[in-house]
Amino acid sequence: MRRSFAPWASPDAKPLIRFENVTKRFGESVAVDHLSLNIFEGEFFCLLGPSGCGKTTLMRMLAGFETPTGGTITLAGQDLAGVPPYRRPVNMMFQSYALFPHMSVEKNIAFGLKQDGMPKGQIADRVGEMLRLVQLEKLARRYPSQLSGGQRQRVALARALARKPKVLLLDEPLGALDKKLREETQFELMDIQHDLNMTFVVVTHDQEEAMTMADRIAVMDNGRIVQVATPGEIYEQPKTRFIAEFVGDVNILESHVQGQENGLWRVKTPSAQAPLTIDDPDEVLHSGQPVAIAIRPEKMVIQRDPPGPGAINVLTGEVWDIGYLGDWTVYRVKLVTGEILRVTRANASRFVDNPIDWDEQVYVTFAPDAAVILAE
Amino acid sequence: MNRRLSLFNVTSLVIGFAFLYLPILLLVIYSFNASRLVTVWGGFSTQWYGALFRNQSLMEAAWVTLRIALLSATLATVLGTLAALALTRYGRFPGRTLFTGMVYAPMVMPEVITGLSLLLFFVAVDFDRGFWTITLAHTTLTMCFVTVVVQARLMTFDRSLEEAAMDLGAPPLRTFFSVTLPLIAPSIVAGFLLAFTLSMDDLVVASFNAGPGATTLPIKIYSQVRLGLSPEVNAASAILIGIVTLGVISATLLSKRSTLNSRRNAH
């Protein structure tokens, strides 16, 4: 049912949140640079980027803690300019959780409802409902200092959800949790978002987190959005070298375009003897143009025996390093040009006869559609 | 490190504390003296405490002192807290350094100068000296101490708590009263207690700005001692010492606990 959800692809769909040409300057430095972005109702939207890329500033402008220097932000058709944080139908889960230390768990969750002037009985019902949602019924009377990190995170989530905001903002929601708990919580957040059918906007620097949870990801760099797409598109069809390198692992081969044959591009790289054949029909290139060929490590095949005479896309080198990760084995292959290629192989069977060893001469091949051409 | 106390350490500790507290201890002991002669021990008695409570003029002075201390400490707490908020919250306004220096000035200014300048001011504006001039003078003197204590707490305050409150629909004023104030309250109370005790035992500034009908206990004690020592004054001083000690200890404990809390919650 998630698969069919793609309002961004429909021309009639009206975005819930609209950033139009938004700029934010702090003195001399530009945090957000003429940025436009649409987020649709019911989306699980991720802002992904390295620290200092402007993603947190963008979120804080939506919450009302920062005022844009230029441009407009609209939410459900309403221009948010001049609307203070306490009048916005948006709630935020803070990175530090920002739980009120002098209030119990239930008082924390009730805080927003009280501000809305909800009658006492209704507040109690809603708080109970929220506590059930995050499975903390037993800890209602505890204080934040008596809770574990994971429990605090749940209280913060319950508190932010209690007022039924139009949009829930999550600032690095899983940053303070350990790895195991983080993975569990990712799926829980997805379930909650799906069950409540709410719009979530998450800021994160963790690409795995973004890939797991998001319907769409906006990759940001230097205050600009580099690409907005589904996790699959971001990973398989990165628009720029920055994205290819930031999201997942990638091998980059510097090349020059030779020409097009039968719809396939022929490129020449110093790393391989024969020209490479790449299937990336959307690119518009001219011959002689310098390009980067990006290939994901898991899309390459490593073998000891030389491939047949008709084989394409063959790179030769020797095994430089082997890393055994349990589910995967990582081979670092040194090419004749001195470049190190990263090739991974799934360990599908428990025992392998005569496995590839250190310093062995190997051949690395890949299919034409395994690689992406990135025009510089 | 050697954690045991060496003979040298113990000796210097004893001498140091004796130097500081022996005179005070002596005063407290002599306030329980049965003899009328202040310097001769005549056995244990609490009679001078009884006499003190029957001494109309001393009791009146004590009452004035208490009222001034309460009022000036309250004023100093409000003003001092506001100054602390301004200094920590409004990052870099023009003249911030000057403002900080001016707030702290009364702390390092010789009391004689503070007292004298206030006196000149009150004379210049033709303000009758008495209860109100001492109260105002003490407010000036003690405000900066409140600022120091509250500012220390605000420095460690997590601003995202206030943002969270606003995000959940609380306007700025309600955010201040429901989140900020309860969390910095211990430091405000500590500041109040400090201001209160400073006002209680101040002699210099008070005597510059006192007028007819407004004699504080320290002024009274000082003038009585000049006429000759009386055991009643010993008793009054002992009580004063007790109040001041209590105030300072609770202020220290409160501000310590408040910083500890903020550190624990920041984690």
XYZ file of C-alpha atoms in Angstrom:
643
model
C 0.000 0.000 0.000
C 3.022 2.211 0.537
C 4.054 1.567 -3.042
C 1.026 3.277 -4.487
C 1.614 6.406 -2.426
C 3.273 8.974 -4.674
C 1.438 12.325 -4.592
C 4.562 14.127 -5.801
C 4.182 12.386 -9.152
C 0.636 13.613 -9.668
C 0.265 17.059 -11.270
C -3.039 17.787 -9.461
C -1.798 17.081 -5.952
C -1.496 20.187 -3.777
C 1.544 20.213 -1.484
C 0.923 20.610 2.247
C 4.174 22.442 2.847
C 5.665 24.720 0.257
C 9.066 26.401 0.471
C 9.379 29.027 -2.240
C 12.772 30.552 -2.919
C 13.590 30.516 0.804
C 16.890 32.022 1.926
C 18.313 32.287 5.428
C 21.443 34.237 6.215
C 23.222 34.400 9.561
C 25.333 37.510 9.209
C 27.685 36.764 6.329
C 27.092 33.025 6.045
C 24.205 31.597 4.036
C 22.528 28.642 5.755
C 19.727 28.138 3.249
C 20.151 29.405 -0.296
C 17.126 30.171 -2.533
C 15.544 26.827 -1.793
C 12.212 25.593 -3.129
C 10.592 22.390 -1.991
C 7.151 20.783 -1.823
C 6.115 18.274 0.822
C 2.789 16.452 0.513
C 0.233 15.364 3.078
C 0.921 11.971 4.610
C 4.520 11.908 3.461
C 7.421 10.636 5.532
C 9.944 13.181 4.303
C 13.646 13.185 5.146
C 16.077 16.081 4.946
C 19.450 14.432 4.597
C 22.842 16.067 4.520
C 26.158 16.517 6.284
C 26.275 18.790 9.327
C 26.152 22.442 8.408
C 24.233 21.855 5.175
C 21.230 23.888 6.365
C 18.788 21.056 7.044
C 18.236 21.977 10.694
C 17.805 25.651 9.815
C 15.191 24.675 7.244
C 13.283 22.711 9.880
C 13.578 25.475 12.461
C 12.112 27.927 9.953
C 9.153 25.614 9.529
C 8.714 25.413 13.325
C 9.002 29.188 13.592
C 12.221 29.458 15.589
C 14.048 31.139 12.711
C 12.685 33.765 10.324
C 13.570 33.413 6.642
C 15.672 36.244 5.227
C 13.796 35.877 1.959
C 11.123 33.753 0.288
C 7.887 32.309 1.643
C 6.856 29.181 3.505
C 3.229 28.107 3.276
C 1.491 25.387 5.241
C -1.880 24.153 3.975
C -2.193 27.322 1.933
C -1.429 29.641 4.860
C 1.608 31.906 4.639
C 3.619 31.291 7.809
C 5.438 34.636 7.751
C 4.959 36.372 11.097
C 3.173 33.421 12.694
C 4.941 32.693 16.031
C 5.902 29.093 16.931
C 3.078 28.795 19.467
C 0.418 29.441 16.807
C 1.702 27.003 14.190
C -0.093 23.666 13.688
C 3.319 22.018 13.739
C 5.063 20.179 16.559
C 8.653 19.235 16.938
C 10.553 16.439 18.583
C 13.837 17.947 19.685
C 17.202 16.298 19.291
C 17.841 16.640 23.037
C 14.155 15.641 23.585
C 13.761 18.818 25.724
C 11.524 17.082 28.257
C 10.500 19.351 31.134
C 12.526 17.988 34.059
C 10.128 19.346 36.688
C 7.105 17.576 35.242
C 6.169 13.900 35.261
C 5.759 11.963 32.026
C 2.001 12.544 31.932
C 2.377 16.257 32.720
C 4.888 16.537 29.902
C 2.466 14.960 27.454
C -0.436 17.049 28.760
C 1.479 20.341 28.455
C 0.501 21.110 24.865
C -3.114 20.051 25.406
C -3.364 22.379 28.396
C -2.123 25.278 26.283
C -4.946 24.559 23.843
C -7.451 24.875 26.680
C -8.713 21.318 26.369
C -11.040 20.239 29.222
C -9.381 18.157 31.959
C -11.221 14.916 31.248
C -10.333 15.019 27.572
C -6.698 15.748 28.412
C -6.549 12.652 30.618
C -8.048 10.516 27.822
C -5.662 11.836 25.226
C -2.628 11.412 27.516
C -3.694 7.807 28.168
C -4.060 7.220 24.443
C -0.567 8.628 23.799
C 0.979 6.564 26.600
C -0.537 3.420 25.081
C 0.769 4.394 21.650
C 4.353 4.567 22.906
C 3.855 1.760 25.452
C 4.717 3.767 28.539
C 1.497 3.386 30.559
C 3.399 2.125 33.566
C 5.778 5.078 33.693
C 3.195 7.885 33.621
C 4.189 9.245 37.017
C 7.951 9.016 36.578
C 10.127 12.050 36.015
C 12.397 12.363 32.950
C 15.535 11.906 35.062
C 14.227 8.448 36.060
C 13.902 7.223 32.460
C 16.311 5.547 30.058
C 17.301 7.186 26.788
C 14.852 5.120 24.769
C 12.005 5.888 27.164
C 12.733 9.609 27.018
C 12.642 9.444 23.249
C 9.157 7.882 23.447
C 7.905 10.527 25.850
C 9.195 13.242 23.531
C 7.395 11.578 20.629
C 4.151 11.219 22.585
C 4.303 14.847 23.703
C 4.833 16.083 20.146
C 2.014 13.888 18.779
C -0.508 14.712 21.507
C -1.865 17.872 19.849
C -2.402 16.085 16.535
C -0.215 18.506 14.579
C -0.589 18.832 10.819
C 3.126 18.167 10.552
C 5.479 16.462 12.981
C 9.083 17.637 12.796
C 11.759 15.280 14.077
C 15.279 16.611 14.597
C 17.764 13.726 14.522
C 15.155 11.587 16.317
C 17.357 8.539 16.793
C 20.713 10.240 17.200
C 21.007 9.576 20.931
C 20.039 5.879 20.794
C 22.352 2.909 20.449
C 22.441 0.938 17.201
C 20.058 -1.875 18.075
C 17.437 0.385 19.597
C 17.785 2.757 16.663
C 16.789 0.112 14.151
C 13.767 -0.993 16.199
C 12.677 2.604 16.668
C 12.968 3.329 12.949
C 10.306 0.754 12.185
C 8.163 1.909 15.086
C 8.250 5.480 13.812
C 7.230 4.249 10.370
C 4.319 2.264 11.835
C 3.146 5.209 13.929
C 3.358 7.564 10.966
C 1.408 5.138 8.828
C -1.250 4.440 11.464
C -1.831 8.117 12.266
C -1.544 9.082 8.591
C 0.415 12.151 9.617
C 3.036 14.121 7.733
C 6.512 13.563 9.197
C 9.523 15.682 8.326
C 12.772 14.217 9.651
C 16.171 15.860 9.743
C 19.075 13.428 9.785
C 22.695 13.058 8.766
C 22.405 9.267 8.810
C 21.724 8.006 5.284
C 20.698 4.552 6.479
C 18.046 6.092 8.714
C 16.752 8.205 5.828
C 16.737 5.270 3.419
C 14.830 3.026 5.818
C 12.099 5.428 6.843
C 11.465 8.000 4.157
C 8.974 8.079 1.303
C 11.171 10.753 -0.234
C 14.565 12.138 0.641
C 15.893 15.614 -0.050
C 19.669 15.566 -0.078
C 21.069 18.938 0.949
C 24.499 20.428 0.543
C 25.625 23.995 1.233
C 22.124 25.323 1.784
C 20.746 23.907 -1.444
C 18.782 20.803 -2.322
C 20.807 18.599 -4.644
C 18.176 15.948 -5.319
C 14.679 15.111 -4.119
C 13.633 11.543 -4.833
C 12.605 8.211 -3.350
C 15.341 6.287 -1.499
C 15.628 3.885 -4.430
C 16.142 6.674 -6.947
C 18.647 8.451 -4.715
C 20.680 5.275 -4.406
C 20.397 3.917 -7.927
C 20.217 7.153 -9.903
C 22.180 9.742 -7.970
C 22.230 13.052 -9.778
C 25.644 14.185 -8.680
C 28.894 12.779 -7.430
C 28.216 14.313 -4.007
C 25.041 12.250 -3.628
C 26.628 9.078 -4.993
C 29.396 9.402 -2.417
C 27.238 10.623 0.484
C 24.557 7.936 0.191
C 26.108 4.499 0.434
C 29.488 3.360 -0.881
C 30.510 3.920 -4.465
C 33.458 3.458 -6.830
C 34.184 6.393 -9.104
C 36.110 5.951 -12.352
C 37.229 9.134 -14.111
C 36.463 8.750 -17.835
C 35.910 10.437 -21.196
C 32.940 9.862 -23.474
C 33.819 8.159 -26.757
C 30.410 7.945 -28.342
C 27.082 6.132 -28.433
C 26.396 2.725 -29.960
C 22.957 1.086 -30.024
C 21.825 3.415 -27.264
C 24.751 2.459 -25.018
C 27.505 4.856 -24.091
C 31.129 3.972 -24.709
C 33.550 5.611 -22.313
C 37.320 5.412 -22.030
C 38.933 5.203 -18.622
C 42.601 4.769 -17.741
C 41.545 2.131 -15.220
C 40.480 -0.398 -17.891
C 42.134 -1.541 -21.103
C 39.018 -1.680 -23.256
C 36.394 1.102 -23.315
C 33.500 0.566 -20.906
C 29.895 0.128 -22.039
C 27.340 1.942 -19.890
C 23.548 1.818 -20.155
C 22.356 5.221 -18.930
C 20.045 6.445 -21.704
C 18.782 9.574 -19.889
C 22.145 11.319 -20.015
C 22.793 13.774 -22.835
C 26.532 13.736 -23.531
C 28.932 14.658 -26.303
C 32.082 12.780 -27.212
C 35.245 13.853 -25.466
C 33.278 15.074 -22.448
C 34.885 14.194 -19.087
C 32.501 12.158 -16.923
C 32.588 10.096 -13.737
C 31.383 6.508 -13.787
C 29.777 5.527 -10.468
C 29.372 1.852 -9.605
C 28.083 0.498 -6.294
C 30.346 -2.195 -4.719
C 27.584 -4.813 -4.596
C 26.890 -4.465 -8.319
C 30.357 -5.667 -9.294
C 31.451 -9.272 -9.624
C 34.871 -10.424 -8.506
C 36.385 -13.603 -9.992
C 39.711 -15.381 -10.270
C 39.290 -16.873 -13.756
C 39.651 -14.565 -16.751
C 36.272 -13.775 -18.366
C 35.609 -14.980 -21.928
C 36.892 -13.087 -25.000
C 33.555 -11.303 -25.655
C 33.262 -9.973 -22.099
C 32.673 -6.252 -21.528
C 33.515 -3.966 -18.614
C 36.497 -5.871 -17.294
C 38.891 -4.369 -14.750
C 41.965 -6.201 -13.528
C 43.875 -5.859 -10.311
C 45.053 -7.648 -7.211
C 43.348 -8.185 -3.884
C 44.666 -5.575 -1.470
C 42.429 -6.154 1.558
C 39.642 -8.504 2.570
C 37.093 -7.572 5.213
C 34.745 -10.279 6.439
C 31.547 -8.724 7.835
C 29.527 -11.912 8.293
C 26.711 -11.136 5.882
C 29.081 -9.521 3.383
C 32.711 -9.776 2.448
C 34.406 -6.594 1.277
C 37.287 -6.885 -1.191
C 39.543 -3.932 -1.817
C 41.071 -4.465 -5.237
C 44.071 -2.426 -6.380
C 43.877 -1.667 -10.112
C 46.925 -1.290 -12.344
C 46.455 2.474 -12.181
C 46.771 2.349 -8.393
C 43.104 3.070 -7.678
C 41.427 0.975 -5.022
C 38.067 -0.551 -5.977
C 35.614 -1.662 -3.335
C 33.724 -4.821 -4.290
C 31.320 -6.643 -1.982
C 29.965 -10.142 -2.193
C 27.069 -11.603 -0.236
C 28.093 -14.674 1.737
C 25.200 -16.786 0.521
C 26.709 -20.095 1.610
C 28.482 -20.927 4.831
C 31.550 -22.589 3.349
C 33.429 -21.725 0.164
C 36.088 -23.992 -1.363
C 39.318 -22.255 -2.218
C 38.174 -18.659 -1.555
C 39.841 -15.653 -3.150
C 42.866 -14.733 -1.080
C 45.082 -11.710 -0.418
C 47.422 -10.569 -3.206
C 45.658 -12.739 -5.788
C 45.218 -11.508 -9.364
C 41.470 -10.971 -9.919
C 38.994 -9.734 -12.556
C 36.185 -7.376 -11.669
C 33.250 -7.065 -14.072
C 29.913 -5.282 -14.058
C 26.833 -5.115 -16.251
C 26.235 -2.028 -18.459
C 23.190 -1.013 -16.393
C 25.014 -1.402 -13.055
C 26.847 1.889 -13.493
C 25.686 5.494 -13.619
C 27.273 8.261 -15.684
C 27.730 11.508 -13.736
C 28.461 14.507 -15.938
C 30.772 16.872 -14.079
C 47.997 11.933 46.201
C 48.301 11.669 49.926
C 44.728 11.760 51.141
C 45.545 11.662 54.838
C 45.989 14.892 56.665
C 49.541 15.524 57.714
C 50.377 17.250 60.979
C 51.192 20.400 59.064
C 47.839 20.396 57.280
C 45.904 19.841 60.499
C 47.773 22.609 62.262
C 47.254 25.135 59.507
C 43.587 24.153 59.293
C 43.107 24.635 63.034
C 44.953 27.943 63.082
C 43.084 29.179 60.021
C 39.653 28.325 61.396
C 40.594 29.631 64.849
C 41.661 32.898 63.288
C 38.316 33.180 61.514
C 35.889 31.847 64.063
C 37.385 32.096 67.563
C 36.229 35.702 68.133
C 32.724 34.793 66.953
C 32.676 31.694 69.126
C 33.796 33.760 72.095
C 30.965 36.208 71.481
C 28.398 33.418 71.350
C 29.804 31.848 74.548
C 29.744 35.158 76.391
C 26.157 35.743 75.366
C 25.356 32.882 77.782
C 27.366 34.519 80.560
C 25.591 34.925 83.886
C 27.795 37.805 84.918
C 27.002 41.413 84.121
C 30.651 41.987 83.339
C 31.162 41.095 79.716
C 34.747 39.964 80.084
C 34.390 37.832 83.227
C 32.785 34.357 83.052
C 30.180 33.970 85.797
C 28.493 30.718 84.853
C 25.905 29.688 82.239
C 22.661 31.600 81.905
C 20.172 32.608 79.225
C 19.083 35.687 81.132
C 20.482 38.139 78.565
C 18.304 36.637 75.873
C 15.346 37.327 78.127
C 16.589 40.839 78.785
C 17.091 41.362 75.074
C 13.462 40.565 74.312
C 12.378 43.014 77.002
C 14.681 45.739 75.662
C 12.274 47.957 73.746
C 14.810 49.888 71.663
C 16.831 46.821 70.610
C 13.669 44.948 69.644
C 12.471 47.934 67.644
C 15.792 48.067 65.789
C 15.560 44.329 65.088
C 12.054 44.766 63.656
C 13.193 47.616 61.400
C 16.166 45.536 60.238
C 13.953 42.570 59.425
C 11.491 44.685 57.454
C 14.275 46.395 55.497
C 15.992 43.080 54.809
C 12.782 41.459 53.528
C 11.771 44.395 51.366
C 15.196 45.176 49.910
C 15.925 41.491 49.265
C 12.609 41.172 47.411
C 13.341 44.223 45.270
C 16.927 43.086 44.675
C 15.714 39.615 43.658
C 13.320 40.977 41.050
C 15.820 43.466 39.618
C 18.776 41.088 39.884
C 16.910 38.267 38.125
C 15.868 40.617 35.317
C 19.474 41.777 34.933
C 20.670 38.157 34.831
C 18.091 37.364 32.138
C 19.156 40.380 30.101
C 22.831 39.482 30.423
C 22.455 35.830 29.425
C 19.625 36.051 26.913
C 20.216 39.086 24.767
C 23.549 37.883 23.424
C 25.367 40.900 22.076
C 23.464 44.123 22.511
C 25.507 47.323 22.232
C 27.079 48.247 25.549
C 26.744 44.751 26.989
C 30.206 44.735 28.561
C 29.593 48.151 30.099
C 26.237 46.958 31.447
C 27.822 43.839 32.967
C 30.519 45.910 34.612
C 27.988 48.374 35.954
C 25.807 45.637 37.413
C 28.779 44.135 39.242
C 30.241 47.475 40.385
C 28.582 47.586 43.841
C 30.221 44.239 44.597
C 33.750 45.613 44.369
C 33.044 49.248 45.293
C 34.118 50.147 48.857
C 30.950 50.241 50.936
C 31.879 53.675 52.235
C 31.725 55.019 48.695
C 28.457 53.254 47.907
C 26.991 54.629 51.129
C 28.294 58.121 50.578
C 27.198 58.364 46.953
C 23.721 57.148 47.826
C 23.545 59.667 50.640
C 24.555 62.479 48.278
C 21.944 61.306 45.801
C 19.158 61.221 48.385
C 20.128 64.675 49.593
C 20.232 65.974 46.024
C 16.722 64.740 45.214
C 15.557 65.877 48.652
C 14.474 62.420 49.807
C 13.945 62.261 53.601
C 16.366 59.765 55.066
C 14.918 56.868 57.000
C 13.362 53.470 56.373
C 12.971 53.902 52.603
C 16.435 55.265 51.921
C 18.052 52.292 53.712
C 15.805 49.899 51.805
C 16.721 51.437 48.467
C 20.405 51.573 49.392
C 20.382 47.892 50.337
C 18.609 47.024 47.097
C 21.418 48.713 45.192
C 24.040 46.956 47.272
C 22.620 43.422 47.058
C 21.132 43.291 43.564
C 24.409 42.258 41.914
C 24.730 39.229 44.191
C 21.362 37.965 42.995
C 22.466 38.564 39.408
C 25.628 36.500 39.881
C 23.768 33.536 41.355
C 20.905 33.530 38.830
C 23.211 34.128 35.888
C 25.274 31.067 36.812
C 22.117 28.959 36.602
C 20.917 30.508 33.339
C 24.255 29.780 31.674
C 23.587 26.045 32.006
C 19.906 26.336 31.076
C 18.892 24.307 28.012
C 17.141 26.784 25.707
C 15.426 24.008 23.797
C 13.167 23.535 26.857
C 11.713 26.983 26.219
C 11.477 26.302 22.506
C 9.642 23.062 23.278
C 7.143 24.936 25.455
C 6.512 27.504 22.714
C 6.299 24.759 20.125
C 3.569 23.143 22.241
C 1.540 26.341 22.176
C 2.718 28.380 25.160
C 3.250 32.103 24.434
C 6.535 33.612 25.731
C 5.180 34.863 29.064
C 3.488 31.560 29.885
C 6.642 29.731 28.819
C 8.613 31.832 31.286
C 6.272 31.146 34.187
C 5.628 27.455 33.508
C 9.087 26.318 32.390
C 11.875 28.849 32.922
C 10.891 30.162 36.349
C 10.284 26.788 38.069
C 13.640 25.556 36.821
C 15.665 28.559 37.935
C 13.645 29.059 41.153
C 16.247 27.474 43.483
C 18.873 29.933 42.290
C 16.456 32.841 42.697
C 15.696 31.760 46.271
C 19.421 31.420 46.913
C 19.938 34.933 45.582
C 17.145 36.218 47.806
C 18.680 34.620 50.904
C 22.062 36.123 50.097
C 20.553 39.569 49.604
C 18.561 39.156 52.822
C 21.595 38.280 54.940
C 23.720 41.009 53.371
C 21.066 43.563 54.240
C 20.678 42.166 57.768
C 24.312 42.640 58.727
C 25.194 45.781 56.796
C 26.410 48.654 58.955
C 28.280 51.061 56.680
C 25.744 51.722 53.939
C 22.890 51.720 56.448
C 24.531 54.264 58.756
C 25.132 56.661 55.859
C 21.498 56.501 54.823
C 19.756 56.115 58.167
C 17.556 58.836 59.555
C 15.562 59.511 62.673
C 13.223 56.658 63.578
C 15.016 54.143 61.365
C 17.870 52.556 63.250
C 18.866 49.071 62.181
C 20.214 46.461 64.562
C 23.865 46.726 63.429
C 23.742 50.510 63.885
C 22.163 50.069 67.304
C 24.730 47.501 68.404
C 27.575 49.639 67.150
C 26.405 52.723 68.992
C 25.750 50.753 72.208
C 29.200 49.189 72.107
C 30.698 52.657 71.955
C 28.954 53.482 75.248
C 30.225 50.294 76.863
C 29.763 46.588 76.346
C 26.503 45.030 77.395
C 25.688 41.332 77.550
C 22.371 42.016 75.797
C 24.295 43.122 72.727
C 26.169 39.831 72.810
C 22.867 37.989 72.781
C 21.507 40.105 69.936
C 24.708 39.513 67.952
C 24.549 35.777 68.563
C 21.019 35.667 67.142
C 22.103 37.751 64.158
C 25.003 35.366 63.525
C 22.579 32.461 63.660
C 20.236 33.993 61.079
C 23.058 34.965 58.738
C 24.705 31.535 58.965
C 21.413 29.816 58.252
C 20.770 32.104 55.280
C 24.191 31.601 53.727
C 24.174 27.827 54.207
C 20.737 27.379 52.651
C 21.665 29.727 49.793
C 24.767 27.655 49.064
C 22.888 24.369 49.222
C 20.101 25.651 46.988
C 22.339 27.006 44.267
C 24.482 23.876 44.383
C 21.454 21.632 43.979
C 20.087 23.774 41.187
C 23.323 23.533 39.161
C 23.519 19.798 39.808
C 19.948 19.352 38.568
C 20.562 21.306 35.435
C 23.640 19.250 34.710
C 21.793 15.986 35.249
C 18.949 17.040 32.989
C 21.228 18.387 30.340
C 22.539 14.903 29.923
